[in-house]
Coordinates of C-alpha atoms and ligand atoms in Angstrom, one line a residue:
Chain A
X7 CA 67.6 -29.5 -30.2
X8 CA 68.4 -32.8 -32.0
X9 CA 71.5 -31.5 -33.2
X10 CA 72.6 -30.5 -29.6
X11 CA 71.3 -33.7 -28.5
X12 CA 73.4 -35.6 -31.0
X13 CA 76.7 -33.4 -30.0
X14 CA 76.1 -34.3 -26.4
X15 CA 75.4 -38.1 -27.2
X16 CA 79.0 -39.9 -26.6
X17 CA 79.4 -37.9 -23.1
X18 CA 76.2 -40.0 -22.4
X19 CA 77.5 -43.1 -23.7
X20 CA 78.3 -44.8 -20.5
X21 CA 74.8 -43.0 -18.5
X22 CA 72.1 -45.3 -18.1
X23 CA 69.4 -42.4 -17.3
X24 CA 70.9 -39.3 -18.8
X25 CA 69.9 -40.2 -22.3
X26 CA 69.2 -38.0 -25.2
X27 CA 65.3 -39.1 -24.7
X28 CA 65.4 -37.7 -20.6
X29 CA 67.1 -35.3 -21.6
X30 CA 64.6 -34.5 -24.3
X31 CA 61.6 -35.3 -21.6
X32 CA 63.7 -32.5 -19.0
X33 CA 64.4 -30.2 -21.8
X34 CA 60.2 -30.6 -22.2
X35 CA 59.2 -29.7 -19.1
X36 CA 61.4 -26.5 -18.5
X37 CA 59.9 -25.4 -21.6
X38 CA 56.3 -26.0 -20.3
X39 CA 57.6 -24.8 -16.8
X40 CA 58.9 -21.1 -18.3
X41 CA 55.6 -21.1 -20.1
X42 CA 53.5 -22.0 -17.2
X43 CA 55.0 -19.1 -15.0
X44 CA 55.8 -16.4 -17.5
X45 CA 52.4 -16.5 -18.5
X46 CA 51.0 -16.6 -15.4
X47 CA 53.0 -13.8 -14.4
X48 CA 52.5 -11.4 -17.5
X49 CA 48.7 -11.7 -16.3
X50 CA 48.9 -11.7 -12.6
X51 CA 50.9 -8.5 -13.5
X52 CA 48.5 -7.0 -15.8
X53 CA 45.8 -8.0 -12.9
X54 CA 47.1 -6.7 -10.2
X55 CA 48.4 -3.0 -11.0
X56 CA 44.5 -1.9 -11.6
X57 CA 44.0 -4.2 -8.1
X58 CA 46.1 -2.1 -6.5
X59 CA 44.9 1.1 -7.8
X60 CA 41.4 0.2 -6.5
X61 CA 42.7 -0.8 -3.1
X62 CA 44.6 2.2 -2.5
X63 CA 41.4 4.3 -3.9
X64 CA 40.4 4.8 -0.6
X65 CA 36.7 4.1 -2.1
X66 CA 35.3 1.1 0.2
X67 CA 33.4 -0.7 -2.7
X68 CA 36.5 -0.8 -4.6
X69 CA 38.9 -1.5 -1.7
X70 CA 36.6 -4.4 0.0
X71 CA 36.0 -7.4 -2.5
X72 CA 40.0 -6.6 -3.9
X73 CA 40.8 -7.0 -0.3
X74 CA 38.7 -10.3 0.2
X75 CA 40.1 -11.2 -3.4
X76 CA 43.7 -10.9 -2.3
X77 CA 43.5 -12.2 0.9
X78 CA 41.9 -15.6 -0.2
X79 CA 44.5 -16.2 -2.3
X80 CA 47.1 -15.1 -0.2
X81 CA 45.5 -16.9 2.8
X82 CA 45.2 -20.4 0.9
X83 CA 48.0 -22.9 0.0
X84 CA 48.5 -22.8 -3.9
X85 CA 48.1 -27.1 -4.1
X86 CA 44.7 -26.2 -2.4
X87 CA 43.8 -23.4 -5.3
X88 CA 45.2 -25.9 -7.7
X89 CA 42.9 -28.8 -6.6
X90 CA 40.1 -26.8 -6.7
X91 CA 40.6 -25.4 -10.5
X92 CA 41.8 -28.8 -11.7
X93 CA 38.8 -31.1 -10.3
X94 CA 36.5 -28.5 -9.4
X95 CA 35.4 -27.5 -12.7
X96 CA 35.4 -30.6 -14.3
X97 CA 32.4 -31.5 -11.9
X98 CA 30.2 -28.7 -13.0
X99 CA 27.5 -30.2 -15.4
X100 CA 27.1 -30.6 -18.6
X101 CA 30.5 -28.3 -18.9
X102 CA 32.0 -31.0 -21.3
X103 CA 29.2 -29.4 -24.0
X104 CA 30.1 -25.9 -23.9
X105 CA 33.1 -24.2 -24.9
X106 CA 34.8 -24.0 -21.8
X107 CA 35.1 -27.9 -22.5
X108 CA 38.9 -27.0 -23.6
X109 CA 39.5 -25.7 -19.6
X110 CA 39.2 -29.2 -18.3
X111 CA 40.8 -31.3 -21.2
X112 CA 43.9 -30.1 -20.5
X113 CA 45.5 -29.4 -17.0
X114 CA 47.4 -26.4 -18.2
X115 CA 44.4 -24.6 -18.2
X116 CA 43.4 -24.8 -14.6
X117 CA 47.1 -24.7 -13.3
X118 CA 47.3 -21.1 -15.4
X119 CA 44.4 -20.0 -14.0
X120 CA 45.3 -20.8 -10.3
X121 CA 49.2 -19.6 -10.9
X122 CA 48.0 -16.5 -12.3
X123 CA 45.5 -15.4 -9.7
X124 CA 47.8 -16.3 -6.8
X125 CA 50.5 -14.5 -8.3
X126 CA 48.1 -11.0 -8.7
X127 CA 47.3 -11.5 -5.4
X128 CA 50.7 -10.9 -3.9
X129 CA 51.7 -8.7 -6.8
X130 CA 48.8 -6.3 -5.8
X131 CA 49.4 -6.5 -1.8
X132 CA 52.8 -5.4 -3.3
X133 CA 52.1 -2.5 -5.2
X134 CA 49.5 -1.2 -2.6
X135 CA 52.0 -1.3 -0.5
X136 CA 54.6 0.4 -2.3
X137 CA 51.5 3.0 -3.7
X138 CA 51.2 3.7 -0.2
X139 CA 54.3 4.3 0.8
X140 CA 54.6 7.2 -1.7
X141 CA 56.3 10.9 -0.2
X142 CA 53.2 12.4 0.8
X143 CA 55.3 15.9 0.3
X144 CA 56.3 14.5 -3.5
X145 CA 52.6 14.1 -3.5
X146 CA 51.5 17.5 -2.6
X147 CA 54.2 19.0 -4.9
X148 CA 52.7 17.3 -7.4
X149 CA 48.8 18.8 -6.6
X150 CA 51.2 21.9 -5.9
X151 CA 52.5 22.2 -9.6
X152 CA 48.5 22.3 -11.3
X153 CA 48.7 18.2 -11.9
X154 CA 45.4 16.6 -11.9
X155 CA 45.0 13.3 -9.8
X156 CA 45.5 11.2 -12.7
X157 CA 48.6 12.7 -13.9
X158 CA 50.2 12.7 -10.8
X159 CA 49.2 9.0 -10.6
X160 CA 50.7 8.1 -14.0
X161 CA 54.0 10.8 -13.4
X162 CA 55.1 10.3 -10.0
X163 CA 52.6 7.9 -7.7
X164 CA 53.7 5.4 -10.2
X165 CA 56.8 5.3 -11.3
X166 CA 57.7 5.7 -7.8
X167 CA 56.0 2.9 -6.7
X168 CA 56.9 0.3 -9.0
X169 CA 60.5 1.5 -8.5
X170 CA 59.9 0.7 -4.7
X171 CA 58.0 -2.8 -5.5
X172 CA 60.9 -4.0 -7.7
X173 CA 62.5 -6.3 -4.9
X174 CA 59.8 -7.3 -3.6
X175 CA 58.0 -8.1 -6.6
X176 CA 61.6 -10.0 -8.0
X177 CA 61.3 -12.6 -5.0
X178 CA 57.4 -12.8 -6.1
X179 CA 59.0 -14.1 -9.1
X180 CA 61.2 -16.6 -7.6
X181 CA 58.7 -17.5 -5.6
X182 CA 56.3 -18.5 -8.6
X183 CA 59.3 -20.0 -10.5
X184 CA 59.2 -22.9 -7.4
X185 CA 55.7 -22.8 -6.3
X186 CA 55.4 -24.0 -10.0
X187 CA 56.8 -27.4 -8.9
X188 CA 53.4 -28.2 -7.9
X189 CA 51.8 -28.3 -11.7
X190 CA 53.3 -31.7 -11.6
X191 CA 50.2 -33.3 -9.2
X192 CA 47.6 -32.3 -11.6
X193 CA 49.4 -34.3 -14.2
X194 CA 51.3 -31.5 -16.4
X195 CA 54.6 -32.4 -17.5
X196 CA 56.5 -29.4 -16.3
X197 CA 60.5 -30.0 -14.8
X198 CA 59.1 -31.5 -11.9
X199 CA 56.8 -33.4 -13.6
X200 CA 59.8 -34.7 -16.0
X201 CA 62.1 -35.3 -12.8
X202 CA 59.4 -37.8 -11.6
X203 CA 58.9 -39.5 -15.1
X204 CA 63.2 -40.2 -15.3
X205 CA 63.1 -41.2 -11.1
X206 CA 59.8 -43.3 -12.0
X207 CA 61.7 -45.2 -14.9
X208 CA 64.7 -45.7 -13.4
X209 CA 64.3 -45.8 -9.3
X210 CA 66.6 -43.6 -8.8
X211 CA 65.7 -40.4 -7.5
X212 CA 69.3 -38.7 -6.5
X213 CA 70.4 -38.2 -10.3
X214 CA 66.9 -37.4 -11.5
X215 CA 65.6 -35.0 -8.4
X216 CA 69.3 -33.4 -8.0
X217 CA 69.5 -32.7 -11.4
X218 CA 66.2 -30.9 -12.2
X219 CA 66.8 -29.2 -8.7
X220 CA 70.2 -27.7 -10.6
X221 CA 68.0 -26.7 -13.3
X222 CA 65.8 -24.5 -11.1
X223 CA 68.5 -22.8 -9.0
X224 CA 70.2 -21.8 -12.7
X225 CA 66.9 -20.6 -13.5
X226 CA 66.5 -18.7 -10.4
X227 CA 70.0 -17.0 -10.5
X228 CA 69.3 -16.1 -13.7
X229 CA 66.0 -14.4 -12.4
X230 CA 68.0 -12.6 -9.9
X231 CA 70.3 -11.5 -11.8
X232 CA 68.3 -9.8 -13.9
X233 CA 66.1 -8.0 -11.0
X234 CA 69.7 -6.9 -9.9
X235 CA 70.5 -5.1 -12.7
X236 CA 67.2 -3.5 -13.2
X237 CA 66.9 -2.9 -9.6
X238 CA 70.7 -0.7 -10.4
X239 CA 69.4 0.7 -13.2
X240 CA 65.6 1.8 -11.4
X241 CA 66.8 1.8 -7.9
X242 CA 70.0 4.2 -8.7
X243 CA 68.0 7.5 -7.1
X244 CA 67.9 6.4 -3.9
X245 CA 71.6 5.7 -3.6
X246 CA 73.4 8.9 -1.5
X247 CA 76.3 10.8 -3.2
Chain B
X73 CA 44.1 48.2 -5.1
X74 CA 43.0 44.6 -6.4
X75 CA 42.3 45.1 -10.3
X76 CA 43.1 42.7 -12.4
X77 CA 47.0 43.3 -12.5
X78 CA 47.3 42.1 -9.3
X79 CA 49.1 38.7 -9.1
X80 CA 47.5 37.7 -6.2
X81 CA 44.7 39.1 -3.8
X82 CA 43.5 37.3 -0.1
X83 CA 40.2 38.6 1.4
X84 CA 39.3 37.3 4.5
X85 CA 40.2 34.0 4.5
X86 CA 38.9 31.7 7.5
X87 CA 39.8 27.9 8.2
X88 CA 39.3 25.6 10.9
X89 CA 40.4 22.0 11.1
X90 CA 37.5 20.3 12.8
X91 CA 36.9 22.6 15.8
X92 CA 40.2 24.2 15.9
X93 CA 40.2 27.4 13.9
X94 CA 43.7 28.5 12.2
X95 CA 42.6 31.4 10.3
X96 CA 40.0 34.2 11.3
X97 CA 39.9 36.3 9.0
X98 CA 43.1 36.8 7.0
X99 CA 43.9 39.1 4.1
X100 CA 47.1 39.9 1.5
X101 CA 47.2 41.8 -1.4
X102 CA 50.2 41.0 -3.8
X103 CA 51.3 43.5 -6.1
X104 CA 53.6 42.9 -9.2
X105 CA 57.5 42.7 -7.5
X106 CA 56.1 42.4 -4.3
X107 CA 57.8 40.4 -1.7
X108 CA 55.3 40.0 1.5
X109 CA 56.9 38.1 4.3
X110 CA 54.4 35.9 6.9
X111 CA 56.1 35.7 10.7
X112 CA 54.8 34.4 13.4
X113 CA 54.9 32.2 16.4
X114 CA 54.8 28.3 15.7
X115 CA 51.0 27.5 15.2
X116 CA 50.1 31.0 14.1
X117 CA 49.1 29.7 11.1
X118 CA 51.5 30.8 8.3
X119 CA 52.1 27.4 6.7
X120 CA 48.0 26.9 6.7
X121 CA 47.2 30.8 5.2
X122 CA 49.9 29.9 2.4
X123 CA 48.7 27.0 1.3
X124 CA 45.1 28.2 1.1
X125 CA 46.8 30.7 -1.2
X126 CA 47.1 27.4 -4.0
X127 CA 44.1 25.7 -2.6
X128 CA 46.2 22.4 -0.9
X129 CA 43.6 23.3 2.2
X130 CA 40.6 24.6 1.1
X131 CA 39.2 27.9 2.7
X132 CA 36.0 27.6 4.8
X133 CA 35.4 31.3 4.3
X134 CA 36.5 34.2 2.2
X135 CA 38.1 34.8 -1.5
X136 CA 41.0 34.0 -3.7
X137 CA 41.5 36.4 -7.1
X138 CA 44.6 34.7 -8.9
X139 CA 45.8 38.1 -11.4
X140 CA 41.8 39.2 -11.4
X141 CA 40.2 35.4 -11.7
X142 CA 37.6 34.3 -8.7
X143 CA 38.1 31.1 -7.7
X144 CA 34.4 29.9 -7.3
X145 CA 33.6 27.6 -4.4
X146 CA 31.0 25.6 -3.7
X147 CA 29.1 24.3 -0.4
X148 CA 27.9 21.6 0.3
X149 CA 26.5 20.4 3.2
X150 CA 29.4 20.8 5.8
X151 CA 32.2 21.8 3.9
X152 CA 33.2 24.2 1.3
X153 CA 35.1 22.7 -1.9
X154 CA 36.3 24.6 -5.1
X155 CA 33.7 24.4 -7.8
X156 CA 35.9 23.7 -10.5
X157 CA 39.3 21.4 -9.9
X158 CA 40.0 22.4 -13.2
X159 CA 40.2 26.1 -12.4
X160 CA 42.3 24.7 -9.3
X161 CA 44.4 23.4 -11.0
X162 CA 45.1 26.3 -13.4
X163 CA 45.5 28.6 -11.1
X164 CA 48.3 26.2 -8.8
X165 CA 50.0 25.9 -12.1
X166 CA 50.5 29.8 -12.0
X167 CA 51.4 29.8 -8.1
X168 CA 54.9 28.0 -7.4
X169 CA 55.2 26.8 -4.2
X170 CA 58.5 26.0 -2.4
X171 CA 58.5 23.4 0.5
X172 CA 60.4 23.9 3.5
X173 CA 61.6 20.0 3.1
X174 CA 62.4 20.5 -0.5
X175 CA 59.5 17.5 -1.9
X176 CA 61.4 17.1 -5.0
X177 CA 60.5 13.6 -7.3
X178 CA 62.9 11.4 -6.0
X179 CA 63.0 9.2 -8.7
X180 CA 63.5 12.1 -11.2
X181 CA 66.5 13.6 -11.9
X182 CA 67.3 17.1 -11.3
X183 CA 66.3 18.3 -14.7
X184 CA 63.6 15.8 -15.2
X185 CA 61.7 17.7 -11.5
X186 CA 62.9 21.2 -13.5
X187 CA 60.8 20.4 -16.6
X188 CA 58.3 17.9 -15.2
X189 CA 55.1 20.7 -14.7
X190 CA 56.1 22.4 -18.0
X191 CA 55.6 19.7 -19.7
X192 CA 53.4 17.5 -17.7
X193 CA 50.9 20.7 -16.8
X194 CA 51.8 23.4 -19.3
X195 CA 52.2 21.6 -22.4
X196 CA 55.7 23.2 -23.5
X197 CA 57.4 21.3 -25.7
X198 CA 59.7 18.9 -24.0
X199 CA 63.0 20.5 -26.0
X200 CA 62.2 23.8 -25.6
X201 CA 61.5 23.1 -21.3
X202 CA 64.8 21.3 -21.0
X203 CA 66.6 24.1 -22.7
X204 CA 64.9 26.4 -20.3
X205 CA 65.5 24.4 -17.3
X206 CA 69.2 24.2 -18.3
X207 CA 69.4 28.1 -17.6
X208 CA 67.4 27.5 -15.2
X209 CA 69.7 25.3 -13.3
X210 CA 72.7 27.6 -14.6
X211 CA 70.9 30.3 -11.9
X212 CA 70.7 28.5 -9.3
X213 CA 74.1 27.3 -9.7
X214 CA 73.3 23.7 -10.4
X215 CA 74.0 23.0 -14.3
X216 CA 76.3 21.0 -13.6
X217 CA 74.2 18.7 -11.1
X218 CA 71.3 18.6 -13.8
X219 CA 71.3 14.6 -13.8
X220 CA 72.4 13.6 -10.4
X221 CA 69.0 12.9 -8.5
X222 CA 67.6 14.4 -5.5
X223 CA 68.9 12.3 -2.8
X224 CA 72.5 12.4 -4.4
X225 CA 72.1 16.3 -3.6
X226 CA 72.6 18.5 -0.7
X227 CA 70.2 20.0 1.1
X228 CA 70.9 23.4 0.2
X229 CA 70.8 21.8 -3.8
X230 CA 67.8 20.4 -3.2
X231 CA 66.0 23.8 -2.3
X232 CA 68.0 25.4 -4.8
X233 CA 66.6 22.8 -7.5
X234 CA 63.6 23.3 -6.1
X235 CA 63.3 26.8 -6.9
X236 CA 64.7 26.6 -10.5
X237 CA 61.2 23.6 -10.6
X238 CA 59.3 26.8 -9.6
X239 CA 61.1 29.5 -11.9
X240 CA 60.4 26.7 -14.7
X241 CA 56.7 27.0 -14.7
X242 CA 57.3 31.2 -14.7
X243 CA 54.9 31.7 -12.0
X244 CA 52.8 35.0 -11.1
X245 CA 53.5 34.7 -7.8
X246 CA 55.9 32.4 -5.9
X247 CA 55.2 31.1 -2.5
X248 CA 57.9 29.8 -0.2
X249 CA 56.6 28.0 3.8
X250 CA 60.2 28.3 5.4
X251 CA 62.3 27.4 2.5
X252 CA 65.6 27.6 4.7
X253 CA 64.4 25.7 8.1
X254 CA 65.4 22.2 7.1
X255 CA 69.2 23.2 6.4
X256 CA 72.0 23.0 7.6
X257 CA 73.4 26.3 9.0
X258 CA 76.3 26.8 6.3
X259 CA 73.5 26.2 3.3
X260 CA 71.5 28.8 4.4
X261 CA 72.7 31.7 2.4
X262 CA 73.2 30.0 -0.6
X263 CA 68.9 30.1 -1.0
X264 CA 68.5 32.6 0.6
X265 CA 71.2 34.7 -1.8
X266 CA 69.0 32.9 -4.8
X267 CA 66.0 34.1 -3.2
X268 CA 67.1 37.8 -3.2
X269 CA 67.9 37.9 -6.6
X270 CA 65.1 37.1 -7.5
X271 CA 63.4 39.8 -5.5
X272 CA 65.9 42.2 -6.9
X273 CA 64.5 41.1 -10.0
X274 CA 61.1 41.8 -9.5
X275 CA 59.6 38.5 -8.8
X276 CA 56.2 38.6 -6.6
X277 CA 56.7 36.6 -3.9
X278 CA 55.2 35.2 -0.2
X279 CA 57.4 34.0 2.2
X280 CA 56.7 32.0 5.4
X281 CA 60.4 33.0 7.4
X282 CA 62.1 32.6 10.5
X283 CA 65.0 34.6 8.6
X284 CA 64.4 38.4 10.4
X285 CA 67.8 39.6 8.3
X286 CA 65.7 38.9 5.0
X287 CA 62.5 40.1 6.1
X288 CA 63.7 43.3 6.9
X289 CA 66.4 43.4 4.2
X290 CA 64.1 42.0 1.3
X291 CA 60.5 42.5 1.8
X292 CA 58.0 45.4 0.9
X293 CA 55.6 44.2 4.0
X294 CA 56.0 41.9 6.7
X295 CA 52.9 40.5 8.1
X296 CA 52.8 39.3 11.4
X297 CA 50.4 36.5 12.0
X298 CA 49.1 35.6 15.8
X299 CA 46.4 32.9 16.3
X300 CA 45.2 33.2 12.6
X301 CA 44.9 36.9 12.4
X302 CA 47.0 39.5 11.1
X303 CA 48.6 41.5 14.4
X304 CA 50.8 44.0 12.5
X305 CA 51.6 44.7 9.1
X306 CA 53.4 47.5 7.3
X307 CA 56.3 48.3 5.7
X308 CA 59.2 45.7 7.5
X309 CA 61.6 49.0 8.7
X310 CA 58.2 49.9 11.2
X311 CA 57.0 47.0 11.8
X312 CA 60.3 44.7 12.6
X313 CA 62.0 48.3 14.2
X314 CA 59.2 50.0 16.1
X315 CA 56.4 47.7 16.6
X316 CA 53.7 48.3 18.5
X317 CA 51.7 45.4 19.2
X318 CA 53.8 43.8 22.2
X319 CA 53.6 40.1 21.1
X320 CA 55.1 41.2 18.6
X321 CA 57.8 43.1 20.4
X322 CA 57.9 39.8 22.9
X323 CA 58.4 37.6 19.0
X324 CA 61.2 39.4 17.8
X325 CA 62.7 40.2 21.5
X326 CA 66.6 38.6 20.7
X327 CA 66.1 35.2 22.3
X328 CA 69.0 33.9 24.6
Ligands
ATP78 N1 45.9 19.2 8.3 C1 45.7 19.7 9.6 N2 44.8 19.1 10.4 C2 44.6 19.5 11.6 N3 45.2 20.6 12.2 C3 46.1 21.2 11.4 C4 46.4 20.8 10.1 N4 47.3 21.6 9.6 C5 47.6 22.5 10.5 N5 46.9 22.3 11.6 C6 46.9 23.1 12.9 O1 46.7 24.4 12.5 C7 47.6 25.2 13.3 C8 48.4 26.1 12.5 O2 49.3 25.3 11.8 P1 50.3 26.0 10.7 O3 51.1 24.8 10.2 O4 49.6 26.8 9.8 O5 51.3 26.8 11.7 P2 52.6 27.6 11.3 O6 52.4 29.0 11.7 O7 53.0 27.3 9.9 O8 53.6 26.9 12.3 P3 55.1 26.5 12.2 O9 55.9 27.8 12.4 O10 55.4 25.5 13.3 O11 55.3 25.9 10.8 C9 48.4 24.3 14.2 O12 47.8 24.3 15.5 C10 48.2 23.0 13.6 O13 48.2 22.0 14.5
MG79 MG1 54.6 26.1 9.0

């Protein structure tokens, strides 16, 4: 980083705000940004596929709280789920003496939690949907051929599904990558956060809003680009000819 | 004679679907190289006696013997359910169905649906069930399609695929609901040439058909099915030439 930083210096030279120590403060918060949502996301994701198993159980005692689950989530703003993991906990008492103390020292804590059990609630209302869009005649060939339920599940309910969820699922990803933006009100220093830090110091928000804006639309493309190839590479079956 | 050679014995079976009731009292007896063909007017109930025959509708009434093996049901209060899903789903493992709209895994390839129950159900080695499925394929004429997927595949592909997925799991008996109605005209006798091979060659099979030209070419008895009971049956040169039950006359009458 310094190195780069030092390479990059003299086309800086005559830049009042672009400075290796912004760029340092940027180059800060995309890490803490990629962090913020690819762990949130690995989570969600490891969340929501036994979510979505229980809501397309059929079994009502499964199905209901997942459903309330999901739909809280999905029926809330994210700032809202955000406030109340940030300040809510830290009112609970005498919280400050156990170990969950760590949860409301550091604001990365509660944003994580929030991000990550937004994110499973789409991701699940995603894969239910895909689960139950499955062939019910690929279904029945599978009871057909001798497989048990849970074989046919892992064999061709699936991989089926998750090859049908892939698009959606990719703009879920998007999605998370911007909604993100908002870690910045409970103080973490993510992109945004660094984009109001440079505007703040210099009072000039076109360069430093424009700039980290750039940042996220590379970082976007590069996440769709990727979900297009995979979605080539998975989706290839269900081109004709 | 049912003994425990025979692939496949009916006795009896009944099955309603809430009040409706689609079988009254249906029987079949499949001996080895057997082929029994099911006609009968839409709503008869063929597609609902065959698959009671692998248990995807359960029987309210009457006995399955899979090459001499009961299946055991149970009842409970209203309904009647196999005792053992275990023995269900041995026994479906030796009884290869074939759809009439093909219900091949879309998102496996052509030899990936071939080995899938082999491997997946059977436990063969997953070297040894490609190999097979490659001959296989080479049957039905489809080697060289073995890894284009199923919607990259014609109709009359896709049924033949599906029958090299039943050949791969070598199957007592074989069961086909209509395997030609969903294709085109021209496809036709492409499965159904397949199909008589593999009568020639002594394969046991049931078939639910529209196809009068194979049932009476083909088959060693033709049932005819009306409102869940057996009508006529015999040998297909009696009952499709001179048959005496006038539905059944009225069914096959040439229809202009
Ligand atoms: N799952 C089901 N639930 C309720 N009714 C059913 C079900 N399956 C079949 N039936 C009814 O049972 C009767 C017989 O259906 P079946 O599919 O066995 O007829 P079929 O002889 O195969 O007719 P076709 O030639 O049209 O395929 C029909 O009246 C049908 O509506
Ligand atoms: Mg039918």
């Amino acid at each position: 980083m310094e190195q780069w930083l030092a390479h990059i210096a003299p086309f800086l030279s005559d830049n009042a705000i672009f400075t290796p120590s912004t760029l340092a403060q940027y180059w800060q918060g995309l890490v803490r940004t990629v962090q913020l949502v690819f762990i949130s996301l690995v989570i969600g994701l490891c969340l929501a596929v036994p979510m979505a198993l229980g809501r397309a159980s059929g079994r009502a005692w499964l199905n209901a709280p997942i459903w309330l689950f999901t739909y809280v989530f999905r029926g809330t703003p994210l700032l809202i789920q955000l406030y109340v993991a940030y300040y809510g906990f830290a009112f609970i008492d005498g919280i400050q003496d156990t170990r969950l103390a760590f949860f409301i020292n550091d604001p990365v804590y509660p944003a994580l939690l929030a991000f990550t059990l937004n994110t499973a609630a789409y991701t699940a209302e995603i894969f239910v949907g895909a689960i139950r869009a499955t062939s019910r005649g690929e279904l029945e060939a599978a009871r057909a051929y001798g497989m048990s339920p849970i074989t046919a599940y892992r064999r061709i309910v699936l991989p089926s599904a998750f090859r049908r969820a892939l698009p959606a699922y990719g703009n879920e990803v998007i999605f998370m990558l911007h909604a993100s933006a908002i870690a910045s009100a409970v103080t973490i220093t993510d992109l945004t956060g660094a984009a109001y830090y440079v505007y703040a110091r210099f009072y000039s928000p076109f360069p430093a809003f424009i700039f980290v804006a750039v940042v996220y639309m590379l970082l976007s493309f590069a996440l769709q680009g990727g979900f297009k190839l995979l979605e080539a590479r998975m989706l290839r079956h269900l081109k004709p000819g | 004679m049912a003994d425990s050679e025979t692939p496949l014995v009916v006795r009896d079976l009944h099955k309603s679907f809430k009040d409706v009731s689609v079988l009254n009292g249906v029987s079949l007896e499949a001996h080895e190289g057997d082929v029994i063909t099911l006609i009968g007017a839409s709503g008869s109930g063929k597609s609902t006696f065959l698959r009671c025959m692998n248990l995807l509708e359960v029987p309210d009434a009457g006995e399955l013997i899979v090459h001499g093996e009961h299946v055991a049901f149970k009842q409970n209060k209203k309904t009647r359910e196999p005792a053992s899903w275990k023995q269900v789903e041995r026994i479906r493992s030796r009884l290869a169905m074939v759809f009439q709209g093909f219900n091949l895994w879309a998102h496996m390839s052509l030899i990936g649906n071939v080995i899938e129950a082999p491997v997946h159900v059977l436990g063969v080695p997953k070297k040894q069930a490609r190999e097979r499925g490659m001959a296989l394929l080479e049957r039905v004429g489809l080697a060289d399609r073995a890894d284009y997927f199923p919607a990259q595949l014609s109709g009359g592909q896709q049924q033949r695929g599906a029958i090299a997925r039943a050949l791969a799991v070598d199957p007592e008996v074989m069961l086909f609901d209509e395997p030609t109605s969903a294709l085109d005209p021209e496809l036709v006798g492409d499965v159904l040439a397949v199909m008589r091979e593999l009568a020639d060659e002594g394969r046991t099979m049931v078939v639910v058909t529209h196809e009068m030209d194979f049932a009476r070419d083909v088959s060693s008895q033709v049932i005819y099915l009306h409102e869940g009971r057996v009508e006529e049956t015999g040998a297909p040169a009696e009952v499709l030439s001179r048959p005496d039950s006038p539905r059944l006359r009225q069914f096959l009458a040439p229809r202009f």
